[in-house]
Amino acid sequence: MHHNFLFDLDQTLLDFHASEYKALGIVLNENGLSFSDEIYRAFIAYNKSLWLELEKGTISRTELFTRRFRDVFSRCEGDSSGLDPLKVNDAFIRTMSVNGVLMDGALAFVRRLKDNIPDARIYIASNGATVNAKGRLASTGLDRYTDGVFISEEMGVTKPDAAFFERILEQIGEPGSSCIMIGDSLTSDMLGAKNASLDSVWFMPSGNIGEAMAAYDINYCASSFEELYEILREWSAG
Ligand SMILES: [Mg+2]
């Protein structure tokens, strides 16, 4: 049996927002448009409201992609009259998928786990799009330290569904007692671990921590990679 560490990807090992920021800047500049922090903030806010509408079923994915770039165009300096928002959206997604950004210290942390904890196995357990997640992993070099990547889009189930974790256990052929889930999200990572009866570490906790730990049966909290390393080392030895 190994020590199986199941890591969430975004805002745990990779910085999704930093990739998004980078890709938006590249794509707008390539199309002769200006980019600024203000434009990025407006994009994020509008994008979020569109995703809520998509979840409610009031708009389609195509409408979401079109509208978010039409809105960005209206905020940029430069001529966007000949630009197709959907094409720019495609370029944005492609650009993002080759521009992964590591959370500060993530690579050294993962290397340290591999080097110092005997039988450590590192798996990625992420909700999201396969191309985007795998591309960003590869572009940071983090993929060289992972023993497997599990993405909800490929698996057809998402966190916090217990089935998401059951499939992982099936594929790696190890029991739940050998696994610990590490992630920043209460509603996907911590609830998922609870649903699947796995140990869990809440990474970068915030808000009412004690209350959340009780509600989600969280075993540990870590506010830095240093703390996380110590927790995982002790958990593996126990
Ligand atoms: Mg996350």
PDB file of C-alpha atoms and ligand atoms in Angstrom:
ATOM      1  CA  MET A   1       0.000   0.000   0.000  1.00  0.00           C
ATOM      2  CA  HIS A   2       1.151   3.526  -0.805  1.00  0.00           C
ATOM      3  CA  HIS A   3       0.489   6.882   0.775  1.00  0.00           C
ATOM      4  CA  ASN A   4      -1.854   8.376  -1.774  1.00  0.00           C
ATOM      5  CA  PHE A   5      -2.120  12.141  -1.811  1.00  0.00           C
ATOM      6  CA  LEU A   6      -5.072  13.403  -3.815  1.00  0.00           C
ATOM      7  CA  PHE A   7      -4.540  17.026  -4.700  1.00  0.00           C
ATOM      8  CA  ASP A   8      -7.050  19.494  -5.970  1.00  0.00           C
ATOM      9  CA  LEU A   9      -5.465  21.556  -8.746  1.00  0.00           C
ATOM     10  CA  ASP A  10      -6.711  25.131  -8.804  1.00  0.00           C
ATOM     11  CA  GLN A  11      -5.712  27.429  -5.928  1.00  0.00           C
ATOM     12  CA  THR A  12      -4.050  24.389  -4.360  1.00  0.00           C
ATOM     13  CA  LEU A  13      -1.083  23.595  -6.665  1.00  0.00           C
ATOM     14  CA  LEU A  14      -1.808  25.848  -9.640  1.00  0.00           C
ATOM     15  CA  ASP A  15      -2.985  29.446  -9.700  1.00  0.00           C
ATOM     16  CA  PHE A  16      -5.957  29.468 -12.062  1.00  0.00           C
ATOM     17  CA  HIS A  17      -6.463  33.229 -11.818  1.00  0.00           C
ATOM     18  CA  ALA A  18      -2.852  34.004 -12.662  1.00  0.00           C
ATOM     19  CA  SER A  19      -3.129  31.846 -15.817  1.00  0.00           C
ATOM     20  CA  GLU A  20      -6.343  33.549 -16.742  1.00  0.00           C
ATOM     21  CA  TYR A  21      -4.786  36.992 -16.280  1.00  0.00           C
ATOM     22  CA  LYS A  22      -1.756  36.052 -18.352  1.00  0.00           C
ATOM     23  CA  ALA A  23      -3.781  34.499 -21.168  1.00  0.00           C
ATOM     24  CA  LEU A  24      -6.234  37.385 -21.381  1.00  0.00           C
ATOM     25  CA  GLY A  25      -3.381  39.877 -21.688  1.00  0.00           C
ATOM     26  CA  ILE A  26      -1.641  37.829 -24.394  1.00  0.00           C
ATOM     27  CA  VAL A  27      -4.784  37.329 -26.471  1.00  0.00           C
ATOM     28  CA  LEU A  28      -5.969  40.935 -26.300  1.00  0.00           C
ATOM     29  CA  ASN A  29      -2.527  42.283 -27.189  1.00  0.00           C
ATOM     30  CA  GLU A  30      -2.232  39.832 -30.083  1.00  0.00           C
ATOM     31  CA  ASN A  31      -5.468  41.261 -31.420  1.00  0.00           C
ATOM     32  CA  GLY A  32      -4.297  44.855 -31.111  1.00  0.00           C
ATOM     33  CA  LEU A  33      -6.304  45.652 -28.000  1.00  0.00           C
ATOM     34  CA  SER A  34      -5.249  47.146 -24.709  1.00  0.00           C
ATOM     35  CA  PHE A  35      -5.164  45.241 -21.424  1.00  0.00           C
ATOM     36  CA  SER A  36      -5.162  46.419 -17.813  1.00  0.00           C
ATOM     37  CA  ASP A  37      -5.939  45.199 -14.298  1.00  0.00           C
ATOM     38  CA  GLU A  38      -9.243  47.025 -14.578  1.00  0.00           C
ATOM     39  CA  ILE A  39     -10.160  45.123 -17.747  1.00  0.00           C
ATOM     40  CA  TYR A  40      -9.225  41.847 -16.054  1.00  0.00           C
ATOM     41  CA  ARG A  41     -11.358  42.642 -12.995  1.00  0.00           C
ATOM     42  CA  ALA A  42     -14.331  43.532 -15.190  1.00  0.00           C
ATOM     43  CA  PHE A  43     -13.858  40.292 -17.155  1.00  0.00           C
ATOM     44  CA  ILE A  44     -13.840  38.206 -13.966  1.00  0.00           C
ATOM     45  CA  ALA A  45     -16.930  39.889 -12.541  1.00  0.00           C
ATOM     46  CA  TYR A  46     -18.949  39.646 -15.756  1.00  0.00           C
ATOM     47  CA  ASN A  47     -17.767  36.086 -16.413  1.00  0.00           C
ATOM     48  CA  LYS A  48     -18.927  35.048 -12.949  1.00  0.00           C
ATOM     49  CA  SER A  49     -22.412  36.472 -13.506  1.00  0.00           C
ATOM     50  CA  LEU A  50     -22.606  34.687 -16.883  1.00  0.00           C
ATOM     51  CA  TRP A  51     -21.624  31.326 -15.351  1.00  0.00           C
ATOM     52  CA  LEU A  52     -24.439  31.769 -12.809  1.00  0.00           C
ATOM     53  CA  GLU A  53     -26.849  32.349 -15.685  1.00  0.00           C
ATOM     54  CA  LEU A  54     -25.516  29.262 -17.444  1.00  0.00           C
ATOM     55  CA  GLU A  55     -26.102  27.204 -14.291  1.00  0.00           C
ATOM     56  CA  LYS A  56     -29.673  28.520 -14.157  1.00  0.00           C
ATOM     57  CA  GLY A  57     -30.101  27.573 -17.792  1.00  0.00           C
ATOM     58  CA  THR A  58     -30.915  31.097 -18.992  1.00  0.00           C
ATOM     59  CA  ILE A  59     -27.987  31.255 -21.462  1.00  0.00           C
ATOM     60  CA  SER A  60     -25.956  28.716 -23.474  1.00  0.00           C
ATOM     61  CA  ARG A  61     -22.197  28.102 -23.368  1.00  0.00           C
ATOM     62  CA  THR A  62     -21.839  29.771 -26.777  1.00  0.00           C
ATOM     63  CA  GLU A  63     -23.699  32.835 -25.533  1.00  0.00           C
ATOM     64  CA  LEU A  64     -21.489  32.935 -22.459  1.00  0.00           C
ATOM     65  CA  PHE A  65     -18.294  32.808 -24.528  1.00  0.00           C
ATOM     66  CA  THR A  66     -19.591  35.396 -27.005  1.00  0.00           C
ATOM     67  CA  ARG A  67     -20.911  37.828 -24.438  1.00  0.00           C
ATOM     68  CA  ARG A  68     -17.864  37.772 -22.184  1.00  0.00           C
ATOM     69  CA  PHE A  69     -15.581  38.804 -25.043  1.00  0.00           C
ATOM     70  CA  ARG A  70     -18.004  41.335 -26.523  1.00  0.00           C
ATOM     71  CA  ASP A  71     -18.003  42.973 -23.128  1.00  0.00           C
ATOM     72  CA  VAL A  72     -14.193  42.907 -22.916  1.00  0.00           C
ATOM     73  CA  PHE A  73     -13.900  44.427 -26.422  1.00  0.00           C
ATOM     74  CA  SER A  74     -16.091  47.350 -25.361  1.00  0.00           C
ATOM     75  CA  ARG A  75     -13.678  48.117 -22.522  1.00  0.00           C
ATOM     76  CA  CYS A  76     -10.423  47.931 -24.494  1.00  0.00           C
ATOM     77  CA  GLU A  77      -8.680  50.618 -26.487  1.00  0.00           C
ATOM     78  CA  GLY A  78      -8.127  49.572 -30.088  1.00  0.00           C
ATOM     79  CA  ASP A  79     -10.263  48.500 -33.030  1.00  0.00           C
ATOM     80  CA  SER A  80     -12.297  45.387 -32.275  1.00  0.00           C
ATOM     81  CA  SER A  81     -14.856  45.846 -35.068  1.00  0.00           C
ATOM     82  CA  GLY A  82     -13.429  42.984 -37.166  1.00  0.00           C
ATOM     83  CA  LEU A  83     -12.975  40.544 -34.280  1.00  0.00           C
ATOM     84  CA  ASP A  84     -15.077  37.437 -33.743  1.00  0.00           C
ATOM     85  CA  PRO A  85     -15.618  37.058 -29.979  1.00  0.00           C
ATOM     86  CA  LEU A  86     -15.912  33.267 -30.261  1.00  0.00           C
ATOM     87  CA  LYS A  87     -12.580  32.976 -32.083  1.00  0.00           C
ATOM     88  CA  VAL A  88     -10.902  35.174 -29.521  1.00  0.00           C
ATOM     89  CA  ASN A  89     -12.487  33.037 -26.796  1.00  0.00           C
ATOM     90  CA  ASP A  90     -11.007  29.888 -28.404  1.00  0.00           C
ATOM     91  CA  ALA A  91      -7.588  31.529 -28.538  1.00  0.00           C
ATOM     92  CA  PHE A  92      -7.966  32.548 -24.908  1.00  0.00           C
ATOM     93  CA  ILE A  93      -8.741  28.975 -23.800  1.00  0.00           C
ATOM     94  CA  ARG A  94      -5.839  27.608 -25.880  1.00  0.00           C
ATOM     95  CA  THR A  95      -3.437  30.213 -24.545  1.00  0.00           C
ATOM     96  CA  MET A  96      -4.476  29.540 -20.993  1.00  0.00           C
ATOM     97  CA  SER A  97      -3.931  25.807 -21.377  1.00  0.00           C
ATOM     98  CA  VAL A  98      -0.236  26.309 -22.203  1.00  0.00           C
ATOM     99  CA  ASN A  99       0.343  28.972 -19.565  1.00  0.00           C
ATOM    100  CA  GLY A 100       0.091  27.219 -16.232  1.00  0.00           C
ATOM    101  CA  VAL A 101       1.169  29.213 -13.200  1.00  0.00           C
ATOM    102  CA  LEU A 102       2.296  27.448 -10.029  1.00  0.00           C
ATOM    103  CA  MET A 103       1.154  28.507  -6.594  1.00  0.00           C
ATOM    104  CA  ASP A 104       4.219  29.954  -4.858  1.00  0.00           C
ATOM    105  CA  GLY A 105       6.433  27.077  -3.673  1.00  0.00           C
ATOM    106  CA  ALA A 106       4.239  24.296  -5.114  1.00  0.00           C
ATOM    107  CA  LEU A 107       6.941  22.621  -7.195  1.00  0.00           C
ATOM    108  CA  ALA A 108       9.503  22.494  -4.375  1.00  0.00           C
ATOM    109  CA  PHE A 109       6.789  21.174  -2.043  1.00  0.00           C
ATOM    110  CA  VAL A 110       5.799  18.339  -4.368  1.00  0.00           C
ATOM    111  CA  ARG A 111       9.448  17.418  -4.928  1.00  0.00           C
ATOM    112  CA  ARG A 112       9.996  17.349  -1.174  1.00  0.00           C
ATOM    113  CA  LEU A 113       7.039  15.006  -0.688  1.00  0.00           C
ATOM    114  CA  LYS A 114       8.371  12.647  -3.335  1.00  0.00           C
ATOM    115  CA  ASP A 115      11.934  12.714  -2.016  1.00  0.00           C
ATOM    116  CA  ASN A 116      11.204  12.359   1.682  1.00  0.00           C
ATOM    117  CA  ILE A 117       8.051  10.336   2.146  1.00  0.00           C
ATOM    118  CA  PRO A 118       8.554   6.713   1.232  1.00  0.00           C
ATOM    119  CA  ASP A 119       5.799   5.330  -0.982  1.00  0.00           C
ATOM    120  CA  ALA A 120       4.282   8.766  -1.625  1.00  0.00           C
ATOM    121  CA  ARG A 121       2.015   8.839  -4.655  1.00  0.00           C
ATOM    122  CA  ILE A 122       0.773  12.132  -5.985  1.00  0.00           C
ATOM    123  CA  TYR A 123      -2.531  12.278  -7.808  1.00  0.00           C
ATOM    124  CA  ILE A 124      -4.454  15.233  -9.178  1.00  0.00           C
ATOM    125  CA  ALA A 125      -8.197  15.182  -8.506  1.00  0.00           C
ATOM    126  CA  SER A 126      -9.764  18.164 -10.248  1.00  0.00           C
ATOM    127  CA  ASN A 127     -13.118  19.390 -11.456  1.00  0.00           C
ATOM    128  CA  GLY A 128     -12.728  21.087 -14.790  1.00  0.00           C
ATOM    129  CA  ALA A 129     -11.779  20.799 -18.438  1.00  0.00           C
ATOM    130  CA  THR A 130      -9.236  18.107 -19.346  1.00  0.00           C
ATOM    131  CA  VAL A 131      -7.239  20.069 -21.936  1.00  0.00           C
ATOM    132  CA  ASN A 132      -6.996  23.088 -19.722  1.00  0.00           C
ATOM    133  CA  ALA A 133      -5.931  21.162 -16.614  1.00  0.00           C
ATOM    134  CA  LYS A 134      -3.476  18.785 -18.297  1.00  0.00           C
ATOM    135  CA  GLY A 135      -1.978  21.532 -20.455  1.00  0.00           C
ATOM    136  CA  ARG A 136      -1.374  23.793 -17.509  1.00  0.00           C
ATOM    137  CA  LEU A 137       0.122  20.919 -15.491  1.00  0.00           C
ATOM    138  CA  ALA A 138       2.538  20.063 -18.299  1.00  0.00           C
ATOM    139  CA  SER A 139       3.531  23.682 -18.890  1.00  0.00           C
ATOM    140  CA  THR A 140       4.691  24.039 -15.281  1.00  0.00           C
ATOM    141  CA  GLY A 141       6.627  20.753 -15.128  1.00  0.00           C
ATOM    142  CA  LEU A 142       4.433  19.573 -12.267  1.00  0.00           C
ATOM    143  CA  ASP A 143       3.308  16.624 -14.392  1.00  0.00           C
ATOM    144  CA  ARG A 144       6.732  14.993 -13.912  1.00  0.00           C
ATOM    145  CA  TYR A 145       5.922  14.453 -10.236  1.00  0.00           C
ATOM    146  CA  THR A 146       2.363  13.213 -10.553  1.00  0.00           C
ATOM    147  CA  ASP A 147       1.454   9.525 -10.624  1.00  0.00           C
ATOM    148  CA  GLY A 148      -1.964  10.081 -12.158  1.00  0.00           C
ATOM    149  CA  VAL A 149      -4.379  12.824 -13.162  1.00  0.00           C
ATOM    150  CA  PHE A 150      -8.128  12.502 -12.600  1.00  0.00           C
ATOM    151  CA  ILE A 151     -10.290  15.165 -14.232  1.00  0.00           C
ATOM    152  CA  SER A 152     -14.050  15.268 -13.813  1.00  0.00           C
ATOM    153  CA  GLU A 153     -14.691  15.974 -17.509  1.00  0.00           C
ATOM    154  CA  GLU A 154     -12.993  12.693 -18.460  1.00  0.00           C
ATOM    155  CA  MET A 155     -14.502  10.714 -15.612  1.00  0.00           C
ATOM    156  CA  GLY A 156     -18.075  11.875 -16.100  1.00  0.00           C
ATOM    157  CA  VAL A 157     -18.498  12.560 -12.381  1.00  0.00           C
ATOM    158  CA  THR A 158     -17.508  15.602 -10.351  1.00  0.00           C
ATOM    159  CA  LYS A 159     -16.435  16.391  -6.823  1.00  0.00           C
ATOM    160  CA  PRO A 160     -18.106  16.312  -4.276  1.00  0.00           C
ATOM    161  CA  ASP A 161     -19.823  13.158  -5.595  1.00  0.00           C
ATOM    162  CA  ALA A 162     -18.495  10.110  -3.706  1.00  0.00           C
ATOM    163  CA  ALA A 163     -18.431   8.275  -7.058  1.00  0.00           C
ATOM    164  CA  PHE A 164     -15.641  10.614  -8.216  1.00  0.00           C
ATOM    165  CA  PHE A 165     -13.408   9.279  -5.449  1.00  0.00           C
ATOM    166  CA  GLU A 166     -14.609   5.683  -5.736  1.00  0.00           C
ATOM    167  CA  ARG A 167     -13.464   5.642  -9.376  1.00  0.00           C
ATOM    168  CA  ILE A 168     -10.045   6.932  -8.362  1.00  0.00           C
ATOM    169  CA  LEU A 169      -9.692   4.187  -5.723  1.00  0.00           C
ATOM    170  CA  GLU A 170     -10.757   1.613  -8.276  1.00  0.00           C
ATOM    171  CA  GLN A 171      -8.213   2.833 -10.807  1.00  0.00           C
ATOM    172  CA  ILE A 172      -5.287   3.046  -8.429  1.00  0.00           C
ATOM    173  CA  GLY A 173      -6.348  -0.209  -6.769  1.00  0.00           C
ATOM    174  CA  GLU A 174      -5.889   0.991  -3.198  1.00  0.00           C
ATOM    175  CA  PRO A 175      -8.264   1.405  -0.235  1.00  0.00           C
ATOM    176  CA  GLY A 176      -9.690   4.720   0.981  1.00  0.00           C
ATOM    177  CA  SER A 177      -7.644   4.456   4.176  1.00  0.00           C
ATOM    178  CA  SER A 178      -4.481   4.972   2.086  1.00  0.00           C
ATOM    179  CA  CYS A 179      -5.750   8.293   0.673  1.00  0.00           C
ATOM    180  CA  ILE A 180      -5.957  11.852   1.872  1.00  0.00           C
ATOM    181  CA  MET A 181      -7.627  14.675  -0.058  1.00  0.00           C
ATOM    182  CA  ILE A 182      -5.971  18.100  -0.065  1.00  0.00           C
ATOM    183  CA  GLY A 183      -7.827  21.129  -1.409  1.00  0.00           C
ATOM    184  CA  ASP A 184      -8.976  24.702  -0.914  1.00  0.00           C
ATOM    185  CA  SER A 185     -12.699  24.251  -1.540  1.00  0.00           C
ATOM    186  CA  LEU A 186     -15.137  23.273   1.191  1.00  0.00           C
ATOM    187  CA  THR A 187     -17.980  22.468  -1.180  1.00  0.00           C
ATOM    188  CA  SER A 188     -16.043  20.277  -3.623  1.00  0.00           C
ATOM    189  CA  ASP A 189     -12.823  19.029  -1.960  1.00  0.00           C
ATOM    190  CA  MET A 190     -13.771  18.796   1.718  1.00  0.00           C
ATOM    191  CA  LEU A 191     -17.372  17.724   1.144  1.00  0.00           C
ATOM    192  CA  GLY A 192     -16.152  15.190  -1.433  1.00  0.00           C
ATOM    193  CA  ALA A 193     -13.691  13.678   1.046  1.00  0.00           C
ATOM    194  CA  LYS A 194     -16.454  13.503   3.644  1.00  0.00           C
ATOM    195  CA  ASN A 195     -18.863  11.843   1.195  1.00  0.00           C
ATOM    196  CA  ALA A 196     -16.231   9.257   0.267  1.00  0.00           C
ATOM    197  CA  SER A 197     -15.053   8.821   3.906  1.00  0.00           C
ATOM    198  CA  LEU A 198     -11.501   9.948   3.145  1.00  0.00           C
ATOM    199  CA  ASP A 199      -9.162  11.919   5.368  1.00  0.00           C
ATOM    200  CA  SER A 200      -8.808  15.555   4.357  1.00  0.00           C
ATOM    201  CA  VAL A 201      -6.633  18.648   4.627  1.00  0.00           C
ATOM    202  CA  TRP A 202      -8.227  22.031   4.054  1.00  0.00           C
ATOM    203  CA  PHE A 203      -5.545  24.101   2.369  1.00  0.00           C
ATOM    204  CA  MET A 204      -5.524  27.870   2.923  1.00  0.00           C
ATOM    205  CA  PRO A 205      -8.570  27.876   5.214  1.00  0.00           C
ATOM    206  CA  SER A 206     -10.554  31.076   5.807  1.00  0.00           C
ATOM    207  CA  GLY A 207     -13.698  32.255   7.553  1.00  0.00           C
ATOM    208  CA  ASN A 208     -15.037  30.359  10.562  1.00  0.00           C
ATOM    209  CA  ILE A 209     -12.524  27.510  10.463  1.00  0.00           C
ATOM    210  CA  GLY A 210     -13.702  25.583  13.540  1.00  0.00           C
ATOM    211  CA  GLU A 211     -17.284  25.543  12.358  1.00  0.00           C
ATOM    212  CA  ALA A 212     -16.311  24.388   8.870  1.00  0.00           C
ATOM    213  CA  MET A 213     -14.016  21.656  10.196  1.00  0.00           C
ATOM    214  CA  ALA A 214     -16.873  20.220  12.244  1.00  0.00           C
ATOM    215  CA  ALA A 215     -19.438  20.514   9.457  1.00  0.00           C
ATOM    216  CA  TYR A 216     -17.236  18.846   6.830  1.00  0.00           C
ATOM    217  CA  ASP A 217     -15.397  16.358   9.091  1.00  0.00           C
ATOM    218  CA  ILE A 218     -12.070  17.935   8.117  1.00  0.00           C
ATOM    219  CA  ASN A 219      -9.024  16.286   9.701  1.00  0.00           C
ATOM    220  CA  TYR A 220      -6.398  19.004   9.241  1.00  0.00           C
ATOM    221  CA  CYS A 221      -5.870  22.594   8.083  1.00  0.00           C
ATOM    222  CA  ALA A 222      -2.735  24.038   6.493  1.00  0.00           C
ATOM    223  CA  SER A 223      -2.006  27.680   5.715  1.00  0.00           C
ATOM    224  CA  SER A 224       1.304  27.102   3.918  1.00  0.00           C
ATOM    225  CA  PHE A 225       3.148  24.375   2.017  1.00  0.00           C
ATOM    226  CA  GLU A 226       5.473  24.079   5.022  1.00  0.00           C
ATOM    227  CA  GLU A 227       2.527  23.264   7.304  1.00  0.00           C
ATOM    228  CA  LEU A 228       1.025  20.969   4.702  1.00  0.00           C
ATOM    229  CA  TYR A 229       4.283  19.062   4.359  1.00  0.00           C
ATOM    230  CA  GLU A 230       4.484  18.446   8.119  1.00  0.00           C
ATOM    231  CA  ILE A 231       0.861  17.266   8.247  1.00  0.00           C
ATOM    232  CA  LEU A 232       1.335  14.841   5.366  1.00  0.00           C
ATOM    233  CA  ARG A 233       4.611  13.543   6.789  1.00  0.00           C
ATOM    234  CA  GLU A 234       2.943  12.790  10.138  1.00  0.00           C
ATOM    235  CA  TRP A 235      -0.155  11.357   8.505  1.00  0.00           C
ATOM    236  CA  SER A 236       2.039   9.010   6.446  1.00  0.00           C
ATOM    237  CA  ALA A 237       4.003   7.894   9.496  1.00  0.00           C
ATOM    238  CA  GLY A 238       0.852   7.274  11.570  1.00  0.00           C
TER     239      GLY A 238
HETATM  240 MG    MG B   1      -9.459  24.496  -5.909  1.00  0.00          MG
END
